[in-house]
Each structure stands twice: as C-alpha cells, then as structure tokens.
mmCIF file of N, CA and C in Angstrom:
data_model
loop_
_atom_site.group_PDB
_atom_site.id
_atom_site.type_symbol
_atom_site.label_atom_id
_atom_site.label_comp_id
_atom_site.label_asym_id
_atom_site.label_seq_id
_atom_site.Cartn_x
_atom_site.Cartn_y
_atom_site.Cartn_z
ATOM 1 N N MET A 67 93.004 70.662 174.168
ATOM 2 C CA MET A 67 93.113 69.949 172.931
ATOM 3 C C MET A 67 92.344 70.319 172.542
ATOM 4 N N ASN A 68 90.906 70.290 172.464
ATOM 5 C CA ASN A 68 89.528 70.151 172.005
ATOM 6 C C ASN A 68 89.840 71.894 171.575
ATOM 7 N N GLN A 69 90.118 72.191 172.140
ATOM 8 C CA GLN A 69 90.523 74.147 172.019
ATOM 9 C C GLN A 69 91.520 74.037 170.935
ATOM 10 N N SER A 70 91.977 73.510 170.599
ATOM 11 C CA SER A 70 93.467 73.794 169.365
ATOM 12 C C SER A 70 92.864 73.303 168.010
ATOM 13 N N ILE A 71 92.074 72.341 168.260
ATOM 14 C CA ILE A 71 91.030 71.850 167.423
ATOM 15 C C ILE A 71 90.325 72.897 166.066
ATOM 16 N N ASP A 72 89.449 73.284 167.627
ATOM 17 C CA ASP A 72 88.789 74.260 166.743
ATOM 18 C C ASP A 72 89.243 75.137 166.454
ATOM 19 N N ASP A 73 89.826 75.556 166.795
ATOM 20 C CA ASP A 73 91.148 76.944 166.476
ATOM 21 C C ASP A 73 92.209 76.767 164.700
ATOM 22 N N ILE A 74 92.127 74.935 164.706
ATOM 23 C CA ILE A 74 92.256 74.705 163.914
ATOM 24 C C ILE A 74 91.581 74.972 162.792
ATOM 25 N N ASP A 75 90.268 74.231 162.889
ATOM 26 C CA ASP A 75 89.280 74.347 162.133
ATOM 27 C C ASP A 75 88.895 75.347 161.522
ATOM 28 N N GLN A 76 88.387 76.446 162.486
ATOM 29 C CA GLN A 76 88.019 78.151 162.608
ATOM 30 C C GLN A 76 89.579 78.359 161.061
ATOM 31 N N ARG A 77 90.212 78.460 161.305
ATOM 32 C CA ARG A 77 91.491 78.769 160.412
ATOM 33 C C ARG A 77 91.541 78.190 159.466
ATOM 34 N N MET A 78 91.724 76.842 159.038
ATOM 35 C CA MET A 78 91.387 76.417 158.193
ATOM 36 C C MET A 78 90.025 77.073 157.017
ATOM 37 N N ILE A 79 88.796 76.657 157.729
ATOM 38 C CA ILE A 79 87.681 77.466 156.766
ATOM 39 C C ILE A 79 88.250 78.932 156.374
ATOM 40 N N LEU A 80 88.500 80.109 157.822
ATOM 41 C CA LEU A 80 88.998 81.150 156.873
ATOM 42 C C LEU A 80 89.325 81.321 155.152
ATOM 43 N N ASN A 81 90.894 80.371 155.979
ATOM 44 C CA ASN A 81 91.749 80.456 154.611
ATOM 45 C C ASN A 81 91.446 79.915 153.477
ATOM 46 N N ILE A 82 90.042 78.571 153.004
ATOM 47 C CA ILE A 82 89.671 77.805 152.277
ATOM 48 C C ILE A 82 88.808 78.928 151.502
ATOM 49 N N GLU A 83 88.064 79.804 152.004
ATOM 50 C CA GLU A 83 87.363 81.003 151.316
ATOM 51 C C GLU A 83 88.281 82.153 151.247
ATOM 52 N N TYR A 84 88.902 82.634 151.511
ATOM 53 C CA TYR A 84 89.917 84.063 150.605
ATOM 54 C C TYR A 84 90.612 82.570 149.701
ATOM 55 N N LEU A 85 91.427 81.123 149.850
ATOM 56 C CA LEU A 85 91.671 80.857 148.521
ATOM 57 C C LEU A 85 90.608 80.753 146.996
ATOM 58 N N ALA A 86 89.476 80.169 147.585
ATOM 59 C CA ALA A 86 88.102 79.844 146.621
ATOM 60 C C ALA A 86 88.572 81.430 146.213
ATOM 61 N N GLN A 87 88.369 83.090 146.558
ATOM 62 C CA GLN A 87 87.868 84.222 146.220
ATOM 63 C C GLN A 87 88.852 85.076 145.875
ATOM 64 N N ASN A 88 89.830 83.965 145.766
ATOM 65 C CA ASN A 88 91.271 85.103 145.600
ATOM 66 C C ASN A 88 92.100 84.766 144.159
ATOM 67 N N LEU A 89 91.832 82.992 144.509
ATOM 68 C CA LEU A 89 92.778 82.622 142.977
ATOM 69 C C LEU A 89 92.316 81.671 142.443
ATOM 70 N N GLN A 90 92.968 81.036 141.618
ATOM 71 C CA GLN A 90 91.970 80.024 140.759
ATOM 72 C C GLN A 90 92.187 78.414 141.087
ATOM 73 N N PRO A 91 91.084 77.783 140.697
ATOM 74 C CA PRO A 91 91.255 76.586 141.213
ATOM 75 C C PRO A 91 92.421 75.712 141.414
ATOM 76 N N MET A 92 92.997 74.733 142.309
ATOM 77 C CA MET A 92 94.679 74.722 142.537
ATOM 78 C C MET A 92 93.989 73.147 142.968
ATOM 79 N N THR A 93 95.548 72.770 142.523
ATOM 80 C CA THR A 93 95.094 71.141 142.595
ATOM 81 C C THR A 93 95.393 70.706 144.035
ATOM 82 N N LEU A 94 95.611 69.287 144.460
ATOM 83 C CA LEU A 94 95.518 68.862 145.709
ATOM 84 C C LEU A 94 97.577 69.309 146.239
ATOM 85 N N PRO A 95 98.268 69.377 145.634
ATOM 86 C CA PRO A 95 99.532 69.426 146.391
ATOM 87 C C PRO A 95 100.673 71.186 147.068
ATOM 88 N N VAL A 96 99.715 71.804 145.525
ATOM 89 C CA VAL A 96 99.667 73.309 145.960
ATOM 90 C C VAL A 96 98.344 73.859 146.723
ATOM 91 N N PHE A 97 97.505 73.191 147.096
ATOM 92 C CA PHE A 97 96.715 73.637 148.068
ATOM 93 C C PHE A 97 97.165 73.031 149.541
ATOM 94 N N ILE A 98 97.804 72.049 149.867
ATOM 95 C CA ILE A 98 98.485 71.583 150.856
ATOM 96 C C ILE A 98 99.545 73.094 151.070
ATOM 97 N N ARG A 99 100.419 73.641 149.973
ATOM 98 C CA ARG A 99 101.625 74.794 150.121
ATOM 99 C C ARG A 99 100.636 75.782 150.636
ATOM 100 N N ASN A 100 99.771 76.299 149.975
ATOM 101 C CA ASN A 100 98.904 77.360 150.187
ATOM 102 C C ASN A 100 98.304 77.614 151.409
ATOM 103 N N MET A 101 97.974 76.199 151.729
ATOM 104 C CA MET A 101 97.324 76.130 153.552
ATOM 105 C C MET A 101 98.612 76.318 154.363
ATOM 106 N N HIS A 102 99.857 75.607 153.701
ATOM 107 C CA HIS A 102 100.515 75.912 155.075
ATOM 108 C C HIS A 102 100.824 75.245 155.745
ATOM 109 N N ILE A 103 100.209 74.059 155.217
ATOM 110 C CA ILE A 103 100.221 72.739 155.938
ATOM 111 C C ILE A 103 101.506 71.953 156.753
ATOM 112 N N THR A 104 102.456 72.290 155.389
ATOM 113 C CA THR A 104 103.410 71.267 155.483
ATOM 114 C C THR A 104 105.264 72.983 155.683
ATOM 115 N N ARG A 105 106.107 72.053 155.586
ATOM 116 C CA ARG A 105 107.263 72.246 155.921
ATOM 117 C C ARG A 105 108.224 72.551 154.738
ATOM 118 N N SER A 106 107.876 71.586 154.319
ATOM 119 C CA SER A 106 108.562 71.401 153.015
ATOM 120 C C SER A 106 108.306 70.842 152.074
ATOM 121 N N LYS A 107 108.725 70.318 150.805
ATOM 122 C CA LYS A 107 108.859 70.212 150.122
ATOM 123 C C LYS A 107 108.225 68.563 149.831
ATOM 124 N N ASP A 108 108.813 67.856 150.509
ATOM 125 C CA ASP A 108 109.291 66.347 151.369
ATOM 126 C C ASP A 108 107.717 66.017 151.557
ATOM 127 N N GLU A 109 107.325 66.780 153.299
ATOM 128 C CA GLU A 109 106.158 66.484 153.080
ATOM 129 C C GLU A 109 104.883 66.665 152.565
ATOM 130 N N THR A 110 105.442 67.883 151.722
ATOM 131 C CA THR A 110 104.017 68.488 150.341
ATOM 132 C C THR A 110 103.086 66.535 150.212
ATOM 133 N N GLN A 111 105.350 66.329 149.462
ATOM 134 C CA GLN A 111 105.009 65.165 148.429
ATOM 135 C C GLN A 111 104.492 64.011 149.203
ATOM 136 N N GLU A 112 104.324 63.293 150.720
ATOM 137 C CA GLU A 112 104.021 62.187 151.896
ATOM 138 C C GLU A 112 102.426 63.003 152.070
ATOM 139 N N PHE A 113 101.984 64.089 152.586
ATOM 140 C CA PHE A 113 100.826 64.872 152.455
ATOM 141 C C PHE A 113 99.239 64.164 151.349
ATOM 142 N N THR A 114 100.127 64.820 149.902
ATOM 143 C CA THR A 114 99.739 64.398 148.839
ATOM 144 C C THR A 114 98.925 63.180 149.221
ATOM 145 N N TYR A 115 100.061 62.112 148.981
ATOM 146 C CA TYR A 115 100.272 60.510 148.823
ATOM 147 C C TYR A 115 99.115 60.347 149.803
ATOM 148 N N ASN A 116 99.374 60.738 150.759
ATOM 149 C CA ASN A 116 97.978 60.127 152.271
ATOM 150 C C ASN A 116 97.015 61.062 151.914
ATOM 151 N N ALA A 117 96.670 61.997 151.845
ATOM 152 C CA ALA A 117 95.581 62.837 151.827
ATOM 153 C C ALA A 117 94.489 61.976 152.745
ATOM 154 N N ASP A 118 93.717 61.199 151.863
ATOM 155 C CA ASP A 118 92.927 60.499 152.590
ATOM 156 C C ASP A 118 93.371 60.182 154.152
ATOM 157 N N LEU A 119 94.670 59.199 155.159
ATOM 158 C CA LEU A 119 94.629 59.094 155.765
ATOM 159 C C LEU A 119 95.031 59.891 156.909
ATOM 160 N N ILE A 120 95.998 61.175 156.598
ATOM 161 C CA ILE A 120 96.410 61.950 158.119
ATOM 162 C C ILE A 120 95.164 63.325 158.107
ATOM 163 N N ARG A 121 94.475 63.228 159.479
ATOM 164 C CA ARG A 121 93.823 64.379 159.732
ATOM 165 C C ARG A 121 94.512 65.389 160.133
ATOM 166 N N TYR A 122 93.690 66.613 159.764
ATOM 167 C CA TYR A 122 94.744 68.158 160.145
ATOM 168 C C TYR A 122 93.260 68.963 160.535
ATOM 169 N N GLY A 123 92.934 69.062 161.892
ATOM 170 C CA GLY A 123 92.132 69.815 162.628
ATOM 171 C C GLY A 123 91.062 68.674 163.133
ATOM 172 N N SER A 124 89.912 69.060 162.882
ATOM 173 C CA SER A 124 88.747 67.347 162.512
ATOM 174 C C SER A 124 88.505 66.572 161.923
ATOM 175 N N LYS A 125 89.646 67.338 160.582
ATOM 176 C CA LYS A 125 88.444 66.529 159.041
ATOM 177 C C LYS A 125 90.251 65.721 158.362
ATOM 178 N N PHE A 126 89.683 64.888 157.832
ATOM 179 C CA PHE A 126 90.863 65.083 156.418
ATOM 180 C C PHE A 126 91.776 65.879 155.788
ATOM 181 N N ILE A 127 92.619 65.513 154.983
ATOM 182 C CA ILE A 127 93.272 66.829 154.398
ATOM 183 C C ILE A 127 91.939 66.639 153.121
ATOM 184 N N GLU A 128 91.627 65.389 153.061
ATOM 185 C CA GLU A 128 91.305 64.751 151.358
ATOM 186 C C GLU A 128 90.007 66.348 151.406
ATOM 187 N N GLN A 129 89.632 65.707 152.691
ATOM 188 C CA GLN A 129 88.083 66.184 153.465
ATOM 189 C C GLN A 129 88.506 67.893 153.210
ATOM 190 N N TRP A 130 89.173 68.770 153.651
ATOM 191 C CA TRP A 130 89.287 70.062 153.416
ATOM 192 C C TRP A 130 88.707 70.481 152.152
ATOM 193 N N TYR A 131 90.301 69.229 151.523
ATOM 194 C CA TYR A 131 90.631 69.799 150.166
ATOM 195 C C TYR A 131 89.093 70.030 149.026
ATOM 196 N N GLN A 132 88.179 68.921 149.739
ATOM 197 C CA GLN A 132 86.723 68.543 148.790
ATOM 198 C C GLN A 132 86.133 70.211 149.465
ATOM 199 N N ILE A 133 86.114 70.499 150.048
ATOM 200 C CA ILE A 133 85.535 71.702 151.035
ATOM 201 C C ILE A 133 85.870 72.881 149.671
ATOM 202 N N TYR A 134 87.663 73.352 149.796
ATOM 203 C CA TYR A 134 87.935 73.998 149.204
ATOM 204 C C TYR A 134 87.387 74.053 147.340
ATOM 205 N N ARG A 135 86.935 72.974 147.344
ATOM 206 C CA ARG A 135 86.606 72.519 145.521
ATOM 207 C C ARG A 135 85.131 72.887 145.384
ATOM 208 N N THR A 136 84.180 72.438 146.516
ATOM 209 C CA THR A 136 82.905 73.392 146.330
ATOM 210 C C THR A 136 82.596 74.828 146.692
ATOM 211 N N GLU A 137 83.653 75.443 147.444
ATOM 212 C CA GLU A 137 83.602 76.905 147.866
ATOM 213 C C GLU A 137 84.522 77.382 146.375
ATOM 214 N N THR A 138 85.668 77.171 145.514
ATOM 215 C CA THR A 138 85.470 77.728 144.102
ATOM 216 C C THR A 138 84.462 77.323 143.084
ATOM 217 N N GLN A 139 83.855 76.435 143.298
ATOM 218 C CA GLN A 139 82.902 76.553 142.675
ATOM 219 C C GLN A 139 82.201 77.165 142.436
ATOM 220 N N LYS A 140 81.391 77.699 144.146
ATOM 221 C CA LYS A 140 80.628 79.100 144.189
ATOM 222 C C LYS A 140 80.906 80.280 143.699
ATOM 223 N N TYR A 141 82.669 80.406 144.004
ATOM 224 C CA TYR A 141 82.721 82.097 143.786
ATOM 225 C C TYR A 141 83.328 81.511 142.435
ATOM 226 N N ASN A 142 84.041 80.908 141.879
ATOM 227 C CA ASN A 142 85.007 80.706 141.003
ATOM 228 C C ASN A 142 83.924 80.449 139.204
ATOM 229 N N VAL A 143 82.916 81.999 138.968
ATOM 230 C CA VAL A 143 82.397 81.084 137.265
ATOM 231 C C VAL A 143 83.014 80.652 136.463
ATOM 232 N N PRO A 144 83.273 79.278 135.580
ATOM 233 C CA PRO A 144 83.767 78.891 134.232
ATOM 234 C C PRO A 144 83.302 80.465 133.415
ATOM 235 N N LYS A 145 84.846 81.241 132.847
ATOM 236 C CA LYS A 145 85.237 82.322 132.443
ATOM 237 C C LYS A 145 83.666 82.523 130.943
ATOM 238 N N ARG A 146 83.048 80.969 130.394
ATOM 239 C CA ARG A 146 82.768 80.978 129.107
ATOM 240 C C ARG A 146 80.712 81.538 129.607
ATOM 241 N N GLN A 147 80.719 81.525 130.686
ATOM 242 C CA GLN A 147 78.945 81.854 131.727
ATOM 243 C C GLN A 147 79.585 83.151 131.813
ATOM 244 N N LEU A 148 81.216 83.633 131.569
ATOM 245 C CA LEU A 148 80.710 85.245 132.071
ATOM 246 C C LEU A 148 80.737 86.549 131.139
ATOM 247 N N LEU A 149 81.301 85.412 129.772
ATOM 248 C CA LEU A 149 81.022 85.715 128.429
ATOM 249 C C LEU A 149 79.475 86.435 127.839
ATOM 250 N N PRO A 150 79.328 87.536 127.252
ATOM 251 C CA PRO A 150 77.952 87.685 126.763
ATOM 252 C C PRO A 150 77.746 87.095 125.731
ATOM 253 N N LYS A 151 76.693 86.483 124.964
ATOM 254 C CA LYS A 151 76.114 85.087 124.207
ATOM 255 C C LYS A 151 76.257 85.972 122.498
ATOM 256 N N ARG A 152 76.665 85.192 121.981
ATOM 257 C CA ARG A 152 76.164 85.792 120.744
ATOM 258 C C ARG A 152 76.031 85.982 119.797
ATOM 259 N N PRO A 153 75.418 87.436 119.572
ATOM 260 C CA PRO A 153 74.033 88.102 119.102
ATOM 261 C C PRO A 153 73.948 87.170 118.251
ATOM 262 N N GLN A 154 72.514 87.457 118.210
ATOM 263 C CA GLN A 154 71.675 85.886 116.754
ATOM 264 C C GLN A 154 71.876 86.822 115.810
ATOM 265 N N PRO A 155 71.863 85.828 114.865
ATOM 266 C CA PRO A 155 71.734 86.962 113.171
ATOM 267 C C PRO A 155 70.077 88.180 112.823
ATOM 268 N N MET A 156 70.226 89.254 112.533
ATOM 269 C CA MET A 156 69.144 90.236 112.270
ATOM 270 C C MET A 156 69.250 89.927 110.882
ATOM 271 N N PRO A 157 67.095 89.930 110.878
ATOM 272 C CA PRO A 157 66.613 89.758 109.442
ATOM 273 C C PRO A 157 66.977 91.147 108.626
ATOM 274 N N LYS A 158 66.880 90.472 107.304
ATOM 275 C CA LYS A 158 67.833 91.945 106.261
ATOM 276 C C LYS A 158 66.574 92.726 106.297
ATOM 277 N N GLN A 159 65.356 92.792 106.879
ATOM 278 C CA GLN A 159 64.344 93.819 106.960
ATOM 279 C C GLN A 159 64.956 94.978 108.297
ATOM 280 N N GLU A 160 64.889 94.379 108.818
ATOM 281 C CA GLU A 160 65.802 94.632 110.582
ATOM 282 C C GLU A 160 67.247 95.790 110.054
ATOM 283 N N ILE A 161 67.411 94.783 109.435
ATOM 284 C CA ILE A 161 68.550 95.503 109.014
ATOM 285 C C ILE A 161 68.861 96.727 108.492
ATOM 286 N N GLN A 162 68.030 96.734 107.473
ATOM 287 C CA GLN A 162 67.258 98.209 106.299
ATOM 288 C C GLN A 162 66.691 98.811 107.265
ATOM 289 N N GLU A 163 66.145 98.156 108.098
ATOM 290 C CA GLU A 163 64.983 99.844 109.018
ATOM 291 C C GLU A 163 66.294 100.650 109.462
ATOM 292 N N GLN A 164 67.497 99.894 110.180
ATOM 293 C CA GLN A 164 68.034 100.695 111.657
ATOM 294 C C GLN A 164 69.091 101.334 110.794
ATOM 295 N N ARG A 165 69.306 101.017 109.011
ATOM 296 C CA ARG A 165 70.507 101.888 108.401
ATOM 297 C C ARG A 165 69.561 102.968 107.888
ATOM 298 N N ILE A 166 68.471 102.829 107.903
ATOM 299 C CA ILE A 166 67.439 103.789 107.657
ATOM 300 C C ILE A 166 67.321 105.301 108.808
ATOM 301 N N LEU A 167 66.734 104.348 109.903
ATOM 302 C CA LEU A 167 66.759 105.251 111.441
ATOM 303 C C LEU A 167 68.722 106.147 111.188
ATOM 304 N N THR A 168 69.447 105.285 111.148
ATOM 305 C CA THR A 168 70.875 105.703 111.276
ATOM 306 C C THR A 168 71.490 106.917 110.395
ATOM 307 N N ASN A 169 70.967 106.704 109.491
ATOM 308 C CA ASN A 169 71.329 107.372 108.629
ATOM 309 C C ASN A 169 70.876 107.610 106.789
ATOM 310 N N PRO A 170 70.167 108.595 107.315
ATOM 311 C CA PRO A 170 68.505 109.201 106.740
ATOM 312 C C PRO A 170 69.370 109.904 105.235
ATOM 313 N N TYR A 171 70.178 110.197 105.280
ATOM 314 C CA TYR A 171 70.961 111.536 104.181
ATOM 315 C C TYR A 171 71.500 110.719 103.173
ATOM 316 N N ARG A 172 71.847 109.301 103.756
ATOM 317 C CA ARG A 172 72.581 108.363 103.102
ATOM 318 C C ARG A 172 71.764 107.679 102.013
ATOM 319 N N THR A 173 70.655 107.537 102.349
ATOM 320 C CA THR A 173 69.973 105.919 101.557
ATOM 321 C C THR A 173 68.914 106.639 100.499
ATOM 322 N N LYS A 174 69.214 105.232 99.543
ATOM 323 C CA LYS A 174 68.534 105.677 98.139
ATOM 324 C C LYS A 174 66.533 105.036 98.571
ATOM 325 N N SER A 175 66.306 104.484 99.447
ATOM 326 C CA SER A 175 65.086 104.204 100.241
ATOM 327 C C SER A 175 64.067 104.953 100.107
ATOM 328 N N LYS A 176 63.411 105.010 99.447
ATOM 329 C CA LYS A 176 61.835 105.368 99.457
ATOM 330 C C LYS A 176 61.858 105.635 100.724
ATOM 331 N N TYR A 177 61.781 104.709 102.063
ATOM 332 C CA TYR A 177 61.468 105.082 103.581
ATOM 333 C C TYR A 177 61.730 105.557 104.347
ATOM 334 N N ALA A 178 62.827 106.255 103.744
ATOM 335 C CA ALA A 178 63.981 107.017 104.305
ATOM 336 C C ALA A 178 62.773 108.198 105.137
ATOM 337 N N SER A 179 63.159 108.674 106.415
ATOM 338 C CA SER A 179 62.595 109.839 107.277
ATOM 339 C C SER A 179 62.946 110.597 107.072
ATOM 340 N N GLN A 180 62.291 111.898 106.445
ATOM 341 C CA GLN A 180 62.334 113.253 106.654
ATOM 342 C C GLN A 180 62.492 114.107 107.956
ATOM 343 N N ASN A 181 63.499 114.575 108.424
ATOM 344 C CA ASN A 181 63.524 115.804 109.115
ATOM 345 C C ASN A 181 62.496 116.591 108.882
ATOM 346 N N LEU A 182 62.149 117.106 109.970
ATOM 347 C CA LEU A 182 60.421 118.060 110.019
ATOM 348 C C LEU A 182 61.222 119.387 110.578
ATOM 349 N N ILE A 183 60.750 120.487 110.148
ATOM 350 C CA ILE A 183 61.248 121.151 111.354
ATOM 351 C C ILE A 183 60.193 121.992 111.896
ATOM 352 N N GLN A 184 60.401 121.662 113.523
ATOM 353 C CA GLN A 184 59.220 121.806 114.276
ATOM 354 C C GLN A 184 58.679 123.565 114.178
ATOM 355 N N ASP A 185 59.408 124.509 113.599
ATOM 356 C CA ASP A 185 58.538 125.755 114.103
ATOM 357 C C ASP A 185 58.436 126.442 112.233
ATOM 358 N N TYR A 186 58.373 125.988 111.339
ATOM 359 C CA TYR A 186 58.668 126.255 109.754
ATOM 360 C C TYR A 186 57.331 127.053 109.662
ATOM 361 N N GLN A 187 57.414 127.611 108.291
ATOM 362 C CA GLN A 187 55.994 128.066 107.913
ATOM 363 C C GLN A 187 55.502 127.687 106.110
ATOM 364 N N LEU A 188 54.897 127.262 105.232
ATOM 365 C CA LEU A 188 55.127 126.946 104.002
ATOM 366 C C LEU A 188 54.035 128.653 103.395
ATOM 367 N N LYS A 189 54.880 128.964 102.352
ATOM 368 C CA LYS A 189 54.300 130.566 101.439
ATOM 369 C C LYS A 189 54.535 129.389 99.986
ATOM 370 N N PRO A 190 53.713 129.900 99.554
ATOM 371 C CA PRO A 190 53.502 129.862 98.529
ATOM 372 C C PRO A 190 54.993 130.654 97.044
ATOM 373 N N LEU A 191 55.530 129.770 96.490
ATOM 374 C CA LEU A 191 56.959 130.758 96.088
ATOM 375 C C LEU A 191 56.725 129.801 94.524
ATOM 376 N N ARG A 192 55.741 130.479 93.626
ATOM 377 C CA ARG A 192 55.904 129.855 92.339
ATOM 378 C C ARG A 192 56.435 130.335 92.127
ATOM 379 N N ARG A 193 56.338 131.637 92.288
ATOM 380 C CA ARG A 193 57.841 132.001 91.045
ATOM 381 C C ARG A 193 59.050 131.870 91.053
ATOM 382 N N LEU A 194 59.336 131.629 92.929
ATOM 383 C CA LEU A 194 60.825 131.660 93.157
ATOM 384 C C LEU A 194 61.116 129.578 92.196
ATOM 385 N N GLN A 195 60.410 128.794 92.840
ATOM 386 C CA GLN A 195 60.842 126.915 92.175
ATOM 387 C C GLN A 195 61.655 126.823 93.301
ATOM 388 N N ARG A 196 61.599 127.414 94.106
ATOM 389 C CA ARG A 196 62.666 126.484 94.883
ATOM 390 C C ARG A 196 62.370 127.320 96.700
ATOM 391 N N PRO A 197 63.673 126.826 97.243
ATOM 392 C CA PRO A 197 63.250 126.536 98.957
ATOM 393 C C PRO A 197 63.643 127.902 98.935
ATOM 394 N N TYR A 198 62.811 128.598 100.087
ATOM 395 C CA TYR A 198 63.434 130.160 100.635
ATOM 396 C C TYR A 198 63.731 130.403 101.510
ATOM 397 N N PHE A 199 64.075 130.891 102.485
ATOM 398 C CA PHE A 199 64.338 130.778 104.323
ATOM 399 C C PHE A 199 64.221 132.072 104.388
ATOM 400 N N SER A 200 63.672 132.383 105.715
ATOM 401 C CA SER A 200 63.418 133.435 105.594
ATOM 402 C C SER A 200 64.515 134.833 106.107
ATOM 403 N N PRO A 201 65.104 135.612 106.415
ATOM 404 C CA PRO A 201 66.374 136.734 106.812
ATOM 405 C C PRO A 201 65.679 136.159 108.102
ATOM 406 N N LYS A 202 63.961 136.263 108.737
ATOM 407 C CA LYS A 202 64.053 136.700 110.156
ATOM 408 C C LYS A 202 64.419 135.488 111.248
ATOM 409 N N SER A 203 65.097 135.841 112.113
ATOM 410 C CA SER A 203 66.271 134.468 112.868
ATOM 411 C C SER A 203 64.830 133.842 113.581
ATOM 412 N N GLY A 204 64.622 132.455 113.761
ATOM 413 C CA GLY A 204 64.049 131.135 114.364
ATOM 414 C C GLY A 204 62.633 131.659 113.713
ATOM 415 N N SER A 205 62.610 131.807 112.101
ATOM 416 C CA SER A 205 61.485 131.377 111.083
ATOM 417 C C SER A 205 62.154 130.826 110.103
ATOM 418 N N TYR A 206 61.557 129.702 109.396
ATOM 419 C CA TYR A 206 61.836 128.820 108.525
ATOM 420 C C TYR A 206 60.526 129.158 107.115
ATOM 421 N N GLU A 207 60.804 129.080 106.378
ATOM 422 C CA GLU A 207 60.195 129.358 105.154
ATOM 423 C C GLU A 207 60.423 128.117 104.428
ATOM 424 N N ILE A 208 59.575 127.787 103.712
ATOM 425 C CA ILE A 208 59.996 126.430 102.886
ATOM 426 C C ILE A 208 59.023 126.782 101.698
#
C-alpha cells in the first residue's frame, strides 16, 4: 500500500512539472481532467467540489493543485514581462546627431561628417578651379 502511494506521488509530481512547463495555467476542473484522476465528467465535478476533502496519494487534491500553481508561476512568466520595455524618447540633439551619422549627404547641417579618402594627394589646381581625379589607378588627386 505504501509503495503504491509513493508511486502515485512520483507520477503526480512528474505530471505537474510537465503540465506547468507545457501548458497555460488552468483551473481546478481542467487540472483534474488533465491529471487523469477521474474517468468521467461527473467524477470530475465531484472531485472539484470536494477537492479539500478527497485524498489522492499522500496529499489532498487541493494541495496538489497548489503545488501545480506554484510550478506554473516558476515556468510561465507573464507575457508583459517578456515584452521589451518601451524605448525612452531621445533628446532632439541626439536625434540630429544620429541623422548626421546615418545620412551625411542629405543633410544641410554644418556638422555633417566629410568622407575622407585615405590615400589622396592634394595638388594646386588654380587654373582648373575644380577637383581633378588622376587617371592613375589607386591615386586620387583633389
């Protein structure tokens, strides 16, 4: 007899952990149905009404349900906590700086960053009055 109570308790604990991890939180009648304690709807209703009086294994059904509720709180974090928090509004100055960095060609700002070519050579081209690009490959002369 004691062996069967221990087996029932172990089976209940495994079922509770499985249900807590894989399903949404459920009410007492649904819990009783999913634990396969009863065979019919009438028995399920009777077990629901007398959950604090009916012993299953070493504990009352109400105690098993409370264990299940604590397990679901561990595994099922509320969806609001999973969602990212709303971003804080950025100050206008940071928004302008970000625009400058992301799109330097379309800004009329004085602070727009200039793209510098690393291997350029400066030449005095007073007579041309315009930038000049050398025909040599790899050489840029402005």
